[in-house]
PDB file of C-alpha atoms in Angstrom:
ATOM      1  CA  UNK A  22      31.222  -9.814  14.529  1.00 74.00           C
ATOM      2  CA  UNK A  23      27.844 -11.614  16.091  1.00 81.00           C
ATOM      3  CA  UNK A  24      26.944  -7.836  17.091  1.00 84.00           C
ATOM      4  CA  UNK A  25      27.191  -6.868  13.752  1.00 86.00           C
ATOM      5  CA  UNK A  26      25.352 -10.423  12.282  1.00 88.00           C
ATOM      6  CA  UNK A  27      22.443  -9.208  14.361  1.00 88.00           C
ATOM      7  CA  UNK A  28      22.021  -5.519  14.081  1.00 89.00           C
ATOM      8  CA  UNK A  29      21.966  -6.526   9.999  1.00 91.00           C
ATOM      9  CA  UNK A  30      19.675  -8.944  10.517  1.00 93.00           C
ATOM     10  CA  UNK A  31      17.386  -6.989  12.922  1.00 93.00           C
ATOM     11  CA  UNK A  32      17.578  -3.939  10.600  1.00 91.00           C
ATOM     12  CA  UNK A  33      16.290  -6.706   7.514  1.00 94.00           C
ATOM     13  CA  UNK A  34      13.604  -7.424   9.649  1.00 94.00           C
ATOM     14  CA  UNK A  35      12.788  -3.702  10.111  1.00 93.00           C
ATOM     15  CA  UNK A  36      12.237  -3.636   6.911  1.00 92.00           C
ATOM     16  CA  UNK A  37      10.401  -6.839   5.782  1.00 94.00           C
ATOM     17  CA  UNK A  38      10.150  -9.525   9.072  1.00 93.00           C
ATOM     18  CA  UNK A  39       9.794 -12.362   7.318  1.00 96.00           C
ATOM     19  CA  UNK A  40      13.245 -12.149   4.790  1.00 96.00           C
ATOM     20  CA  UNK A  41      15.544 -12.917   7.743  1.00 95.00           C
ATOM     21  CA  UNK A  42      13.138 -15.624   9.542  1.00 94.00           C
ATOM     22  CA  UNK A  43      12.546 -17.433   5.976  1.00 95.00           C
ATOM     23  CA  UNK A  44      16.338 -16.415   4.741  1.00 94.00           C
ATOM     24  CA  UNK A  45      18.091 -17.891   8.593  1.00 93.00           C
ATOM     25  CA  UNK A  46      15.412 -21.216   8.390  1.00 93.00           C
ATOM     26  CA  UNK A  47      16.663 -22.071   4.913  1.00 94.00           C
ATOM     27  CA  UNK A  48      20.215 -21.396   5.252  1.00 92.00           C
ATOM     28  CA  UNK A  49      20.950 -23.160   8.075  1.00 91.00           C
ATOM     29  CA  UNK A  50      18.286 -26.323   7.226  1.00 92.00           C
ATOM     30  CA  UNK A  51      19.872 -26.549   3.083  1.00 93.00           C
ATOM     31  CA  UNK A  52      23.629 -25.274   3.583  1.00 90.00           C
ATOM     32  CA  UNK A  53      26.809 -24.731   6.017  1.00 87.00           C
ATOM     33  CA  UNK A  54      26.331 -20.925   6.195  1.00 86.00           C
ATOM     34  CA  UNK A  55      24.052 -21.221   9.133  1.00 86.00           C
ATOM     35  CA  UNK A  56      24.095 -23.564  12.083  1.00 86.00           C
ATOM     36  CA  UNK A  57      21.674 -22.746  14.478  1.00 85.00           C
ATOM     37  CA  UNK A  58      21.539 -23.807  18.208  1.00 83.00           C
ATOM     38  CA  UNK A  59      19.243 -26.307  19.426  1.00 82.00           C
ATOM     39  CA  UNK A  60      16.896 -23.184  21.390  1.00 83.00           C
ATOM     40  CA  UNK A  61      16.768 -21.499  17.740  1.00 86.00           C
ATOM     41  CA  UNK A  62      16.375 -24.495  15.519  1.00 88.00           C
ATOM     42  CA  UNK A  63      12.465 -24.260  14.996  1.00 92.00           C
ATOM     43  CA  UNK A  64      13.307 -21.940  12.342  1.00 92.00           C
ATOM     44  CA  UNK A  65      14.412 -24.367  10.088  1.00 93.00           C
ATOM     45  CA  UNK A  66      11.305 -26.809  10.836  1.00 94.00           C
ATOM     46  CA  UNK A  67       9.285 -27.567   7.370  1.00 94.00           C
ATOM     47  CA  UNK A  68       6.106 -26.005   8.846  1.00 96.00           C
ATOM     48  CA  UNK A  69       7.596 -22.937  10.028  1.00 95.00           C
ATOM     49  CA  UNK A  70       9.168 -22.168   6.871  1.00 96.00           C
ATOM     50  CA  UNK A  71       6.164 -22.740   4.777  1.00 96.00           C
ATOM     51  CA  UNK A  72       3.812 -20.307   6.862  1.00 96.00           C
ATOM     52  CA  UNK A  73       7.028 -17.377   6.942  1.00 95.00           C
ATOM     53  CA  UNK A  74       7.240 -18.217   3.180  1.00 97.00           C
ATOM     54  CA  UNK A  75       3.272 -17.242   2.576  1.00 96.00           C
ATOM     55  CA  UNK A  76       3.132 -14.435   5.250  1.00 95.00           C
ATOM     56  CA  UNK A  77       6.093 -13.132   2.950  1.00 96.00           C
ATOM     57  CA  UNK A  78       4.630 -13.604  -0.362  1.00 96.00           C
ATOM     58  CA  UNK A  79       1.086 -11.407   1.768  1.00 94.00           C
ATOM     59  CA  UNK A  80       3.104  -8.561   2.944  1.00 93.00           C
ATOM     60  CA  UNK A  81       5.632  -8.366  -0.542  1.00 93.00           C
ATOM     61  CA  UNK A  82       2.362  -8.255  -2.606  1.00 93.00           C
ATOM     62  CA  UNK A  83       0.548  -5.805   0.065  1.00 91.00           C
ATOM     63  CA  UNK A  84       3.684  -3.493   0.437  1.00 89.00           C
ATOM     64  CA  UNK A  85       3.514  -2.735  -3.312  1.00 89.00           C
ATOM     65  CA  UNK A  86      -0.160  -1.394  -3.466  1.00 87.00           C
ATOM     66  CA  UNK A  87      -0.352   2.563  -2.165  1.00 81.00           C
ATOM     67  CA  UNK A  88      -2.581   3.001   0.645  1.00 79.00           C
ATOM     68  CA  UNK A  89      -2.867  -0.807   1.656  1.00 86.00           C
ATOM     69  CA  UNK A  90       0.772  -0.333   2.138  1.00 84.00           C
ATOM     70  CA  UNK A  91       0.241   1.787   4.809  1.00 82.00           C
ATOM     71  CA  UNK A  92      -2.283  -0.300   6.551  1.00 87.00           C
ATOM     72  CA  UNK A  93      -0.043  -3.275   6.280  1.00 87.00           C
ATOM     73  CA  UNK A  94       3.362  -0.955   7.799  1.00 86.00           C
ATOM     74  CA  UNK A  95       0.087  -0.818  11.038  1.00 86.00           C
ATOM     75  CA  UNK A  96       0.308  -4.431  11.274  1.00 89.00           C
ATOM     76  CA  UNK A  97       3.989  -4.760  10.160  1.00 90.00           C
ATOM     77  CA  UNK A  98       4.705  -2.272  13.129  1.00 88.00           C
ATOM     78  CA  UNK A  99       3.985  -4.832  15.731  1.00 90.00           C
ATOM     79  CA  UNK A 100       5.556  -8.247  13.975  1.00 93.00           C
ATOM     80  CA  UNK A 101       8.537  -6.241  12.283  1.00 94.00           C
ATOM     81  CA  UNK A 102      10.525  -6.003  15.818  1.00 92.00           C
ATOM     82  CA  UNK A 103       9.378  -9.566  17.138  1.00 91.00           C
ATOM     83  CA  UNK A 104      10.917 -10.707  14.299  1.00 92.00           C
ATOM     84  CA  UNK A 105      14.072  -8.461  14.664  1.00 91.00           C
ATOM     85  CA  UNK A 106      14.266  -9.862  18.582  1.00 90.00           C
ATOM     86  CA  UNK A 107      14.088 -13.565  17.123  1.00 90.00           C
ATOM     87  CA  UNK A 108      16.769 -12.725  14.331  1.00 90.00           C
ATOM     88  CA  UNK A 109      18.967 -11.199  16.437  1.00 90.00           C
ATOM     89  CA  UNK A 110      19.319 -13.808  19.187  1.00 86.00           C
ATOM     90  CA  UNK A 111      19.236 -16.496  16.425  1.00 84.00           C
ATOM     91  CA  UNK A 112      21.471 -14.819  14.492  1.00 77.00           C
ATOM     92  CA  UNK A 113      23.943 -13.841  17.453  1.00 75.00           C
ATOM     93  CA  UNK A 114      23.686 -16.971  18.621  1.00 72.00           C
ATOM     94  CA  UNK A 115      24.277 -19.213  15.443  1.00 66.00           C
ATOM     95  CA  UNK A 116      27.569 -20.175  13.952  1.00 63.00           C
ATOM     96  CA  UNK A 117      27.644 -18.319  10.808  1.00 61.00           C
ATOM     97  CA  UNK A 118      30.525 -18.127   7.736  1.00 55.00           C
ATOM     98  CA  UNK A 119      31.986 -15.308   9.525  1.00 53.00           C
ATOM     99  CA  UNK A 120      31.071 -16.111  13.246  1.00 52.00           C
ATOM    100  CA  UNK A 121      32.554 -19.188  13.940  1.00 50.00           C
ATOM    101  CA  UNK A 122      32.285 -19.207  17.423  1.00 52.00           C
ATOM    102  CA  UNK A 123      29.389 -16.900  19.034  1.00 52.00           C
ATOM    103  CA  UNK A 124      31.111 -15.676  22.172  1.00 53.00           C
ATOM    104  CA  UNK A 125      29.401 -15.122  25.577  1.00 49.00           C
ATOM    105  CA  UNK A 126      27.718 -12.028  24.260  1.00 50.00           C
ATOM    106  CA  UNK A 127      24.936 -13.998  22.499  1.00 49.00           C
ATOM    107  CA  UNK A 128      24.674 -17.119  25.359  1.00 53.00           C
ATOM    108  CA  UNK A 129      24.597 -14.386  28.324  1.00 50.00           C
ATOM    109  CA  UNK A 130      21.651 -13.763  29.209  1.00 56.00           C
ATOM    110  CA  UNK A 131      19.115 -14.577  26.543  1.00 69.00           C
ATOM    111  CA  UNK A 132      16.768 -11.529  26.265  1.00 76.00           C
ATOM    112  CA  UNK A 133      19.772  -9.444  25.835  1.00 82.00           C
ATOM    113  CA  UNK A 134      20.209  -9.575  22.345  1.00 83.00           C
ATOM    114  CA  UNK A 135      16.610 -10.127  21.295  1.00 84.00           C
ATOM    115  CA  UNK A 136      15.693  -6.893  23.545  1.00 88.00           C
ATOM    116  CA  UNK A 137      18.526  -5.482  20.874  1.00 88.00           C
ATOM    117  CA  UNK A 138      17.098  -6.704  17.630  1.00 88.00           C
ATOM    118  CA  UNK A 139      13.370  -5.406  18.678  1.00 90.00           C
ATOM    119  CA  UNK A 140      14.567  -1.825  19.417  1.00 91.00           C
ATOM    120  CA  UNK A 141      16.782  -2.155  16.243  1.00 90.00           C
ATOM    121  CA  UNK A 142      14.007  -3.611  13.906  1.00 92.00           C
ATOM    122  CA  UNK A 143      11.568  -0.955  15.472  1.00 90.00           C
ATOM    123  CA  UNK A 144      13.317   1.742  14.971  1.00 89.00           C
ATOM    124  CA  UNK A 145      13.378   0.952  10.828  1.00 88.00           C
ATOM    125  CA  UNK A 146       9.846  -0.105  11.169  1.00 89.00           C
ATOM    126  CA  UNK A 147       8.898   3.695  12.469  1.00 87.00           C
ATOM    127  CA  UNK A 148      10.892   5.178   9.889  1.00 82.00           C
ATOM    128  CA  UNK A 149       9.756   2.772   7.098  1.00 83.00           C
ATOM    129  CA  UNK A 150       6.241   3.596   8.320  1.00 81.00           C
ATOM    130  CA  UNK A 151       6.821   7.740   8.479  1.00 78.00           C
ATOM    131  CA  UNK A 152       8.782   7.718   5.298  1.00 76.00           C
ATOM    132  CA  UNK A 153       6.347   5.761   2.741  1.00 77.00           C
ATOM    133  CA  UNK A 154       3.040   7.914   3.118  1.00 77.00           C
ATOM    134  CA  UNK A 155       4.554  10.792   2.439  1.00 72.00           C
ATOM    135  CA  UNK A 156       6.192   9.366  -0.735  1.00 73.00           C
ATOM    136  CA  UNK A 157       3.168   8.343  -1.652  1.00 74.00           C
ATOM    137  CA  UNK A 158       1.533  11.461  -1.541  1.00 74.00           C
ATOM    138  CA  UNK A 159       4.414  12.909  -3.205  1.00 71.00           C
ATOM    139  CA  UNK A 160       4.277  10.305  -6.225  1.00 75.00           C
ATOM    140  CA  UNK A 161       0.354   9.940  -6.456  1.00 74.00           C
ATOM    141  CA  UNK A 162       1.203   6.409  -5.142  1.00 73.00           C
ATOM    142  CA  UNK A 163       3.778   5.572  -7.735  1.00 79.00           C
ATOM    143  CA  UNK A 164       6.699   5.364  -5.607  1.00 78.00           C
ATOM    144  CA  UNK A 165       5.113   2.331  -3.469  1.00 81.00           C
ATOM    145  CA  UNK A 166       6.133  -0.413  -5.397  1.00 87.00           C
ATOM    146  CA  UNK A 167       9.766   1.405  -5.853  1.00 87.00           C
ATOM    147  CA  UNK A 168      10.487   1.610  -2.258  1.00 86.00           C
ATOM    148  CA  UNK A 169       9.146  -1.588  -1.450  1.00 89.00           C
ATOM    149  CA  UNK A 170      10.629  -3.521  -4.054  1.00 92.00           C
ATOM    150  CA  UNK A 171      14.043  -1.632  -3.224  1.00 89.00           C
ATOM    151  CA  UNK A 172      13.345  -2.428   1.223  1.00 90.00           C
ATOM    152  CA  UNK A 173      12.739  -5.989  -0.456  1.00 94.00           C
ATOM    153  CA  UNK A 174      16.294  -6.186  -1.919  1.00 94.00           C
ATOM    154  CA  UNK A 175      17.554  -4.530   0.930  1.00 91.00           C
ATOM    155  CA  UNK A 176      16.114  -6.916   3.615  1.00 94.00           C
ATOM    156  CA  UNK A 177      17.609 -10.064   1.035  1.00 95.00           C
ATOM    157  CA  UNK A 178      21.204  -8.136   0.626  1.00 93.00           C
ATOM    158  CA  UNK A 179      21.070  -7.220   4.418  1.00 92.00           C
ATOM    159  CA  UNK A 180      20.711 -11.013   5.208  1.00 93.00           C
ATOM    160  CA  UNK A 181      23.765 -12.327   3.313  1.00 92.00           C
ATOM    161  CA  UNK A 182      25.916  -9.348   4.234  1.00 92.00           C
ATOM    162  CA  UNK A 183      25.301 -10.084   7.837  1.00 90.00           C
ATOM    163  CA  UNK A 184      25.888 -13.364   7.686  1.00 89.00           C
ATOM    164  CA  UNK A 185      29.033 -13.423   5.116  1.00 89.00           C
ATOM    165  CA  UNK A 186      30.608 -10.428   5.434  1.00 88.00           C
ATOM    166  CA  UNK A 187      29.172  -8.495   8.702  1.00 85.00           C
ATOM    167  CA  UNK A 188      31.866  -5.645   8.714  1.00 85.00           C
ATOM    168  CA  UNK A 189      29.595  -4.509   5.438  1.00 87.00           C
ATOM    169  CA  UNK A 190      26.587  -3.991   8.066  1.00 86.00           C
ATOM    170  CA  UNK A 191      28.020  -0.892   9.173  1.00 85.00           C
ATOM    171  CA  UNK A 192      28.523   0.973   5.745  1.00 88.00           C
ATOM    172  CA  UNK A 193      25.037  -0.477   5.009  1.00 83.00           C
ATOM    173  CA  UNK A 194      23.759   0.927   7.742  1.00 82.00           C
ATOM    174  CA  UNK A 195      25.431   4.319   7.714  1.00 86.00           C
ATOM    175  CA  UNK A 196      23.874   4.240   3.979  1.00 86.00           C
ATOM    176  CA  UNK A 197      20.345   4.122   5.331  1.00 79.00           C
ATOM    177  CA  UNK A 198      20.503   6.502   7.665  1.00 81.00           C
ATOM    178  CA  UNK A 199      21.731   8.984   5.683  1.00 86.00           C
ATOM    179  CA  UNK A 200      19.012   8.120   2.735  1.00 79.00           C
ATOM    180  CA  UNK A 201      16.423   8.320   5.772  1.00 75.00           C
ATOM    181  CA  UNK A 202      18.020  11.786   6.997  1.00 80.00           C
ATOM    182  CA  UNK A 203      17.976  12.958   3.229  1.00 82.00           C
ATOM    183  CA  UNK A 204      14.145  12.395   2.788  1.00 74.00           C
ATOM    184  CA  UNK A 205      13.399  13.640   5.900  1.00 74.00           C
ATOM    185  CA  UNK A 206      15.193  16.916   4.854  1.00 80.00           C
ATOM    186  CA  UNK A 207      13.212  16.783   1.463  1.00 76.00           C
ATOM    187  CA  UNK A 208       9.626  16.090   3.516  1.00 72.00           C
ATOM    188  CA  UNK A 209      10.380  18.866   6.041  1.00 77.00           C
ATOM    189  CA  UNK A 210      11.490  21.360   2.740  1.00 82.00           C
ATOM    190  CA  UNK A 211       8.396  20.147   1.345  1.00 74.00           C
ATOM    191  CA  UNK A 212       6.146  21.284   3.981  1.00 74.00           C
ATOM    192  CA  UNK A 213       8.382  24.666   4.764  1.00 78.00           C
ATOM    193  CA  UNK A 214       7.461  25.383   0.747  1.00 77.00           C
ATOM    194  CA  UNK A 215       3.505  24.338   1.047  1.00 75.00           C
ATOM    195  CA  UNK A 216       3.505  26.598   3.911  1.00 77.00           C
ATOM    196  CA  UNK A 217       5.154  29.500   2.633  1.00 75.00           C
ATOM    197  CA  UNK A 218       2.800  29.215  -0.495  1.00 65.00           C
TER     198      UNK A 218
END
């Protein structure tokens, strides 16, 4: 189950990076959801929280405006998996609702998990990044705001699945791969057409 916590929580941070740091901080500072262990418990300090909270509000407004979305998925490339490495040991490492007791997975070796969640979270920060120009150029720029608002409300479901019900991870994550393999199909079509033209 911690496995799963953390590859849904990386894969949230693939998408947006600060959701999960923001979403893990609050839950485990304001409820029972989330406890997390003394090495991880920064996250839930008042500063922390505030600057995630305005990087967050930055990159949700930035995502939504074509072409500076693309200049922000530059940027995003490089904090998107350092965020999916700290969410993923966190996250493997905390006692969750459905992880009551992290097992020796998360407290073996530190780097082991957070080398995890930074190949996870980079992974959907590549595709995130190859996926939205070519939308854009596709929609004149009016699909931005779609997809990000909809990787928004993926990142926030992602969160709570991961933590409440991880066994959901999977089919979420099946989901997006095949929605990623479908508009690669339609890009690569696309081009095949433009070319024969």
């Amino acid at each position: 189950m911690e496995m799963l916590t953390g590859f849904g929580l990386a894969t949230a941070a693939g998408l947006n990076a600060y959701i999960p740091l923001l979403a893990l901080g609050l839950l485990s500072r304001f409820t029972d959801l989330v406890t997390l262990p003394h090495g991880w418990a920064w996250l839930e300090n008042g500063w922390v929280m505030t600057i995630v909270a305005v990087l967050l509000v930055v990159e949700v407004i930035a995502d939504k405006i074509p072409a500076l979305d693309s200049i922000n998925d530059t940027i995003q490339t490089f904090v998107r998996p350092t965020a999916g490495g700290i969410v993923f040991g966190s996250g493997t490492a905390a006692e969750t609702a459905a992880v009551a007791d992290p097992g020796a997975f998360a407290q073996s070796g530190q780097w082991i998990p957070i080398a995890i969640g930074v190949v996870t979270a980079l992974v959907v920060s590549l595709t995130k990044s190859a996926v939205r120009p070519a939308a854009n150029v596709a929609t004149a720029g009016v699909a931005a705001p779609v997809l990000s608002t909809v990787e928004d409300a993926t990142s926030v479901g992602l969160v709570f699945i991961a933590i409440l019900i991880p066994v959901l991870v999977l089919v979420v994550l099946l989901a997006l791969a095949y929605g990623a393999f479908r508009l690669w199909r339609w890009r690569r079509r696309r081009q095949a057409a433009r070319a024969d033209a």
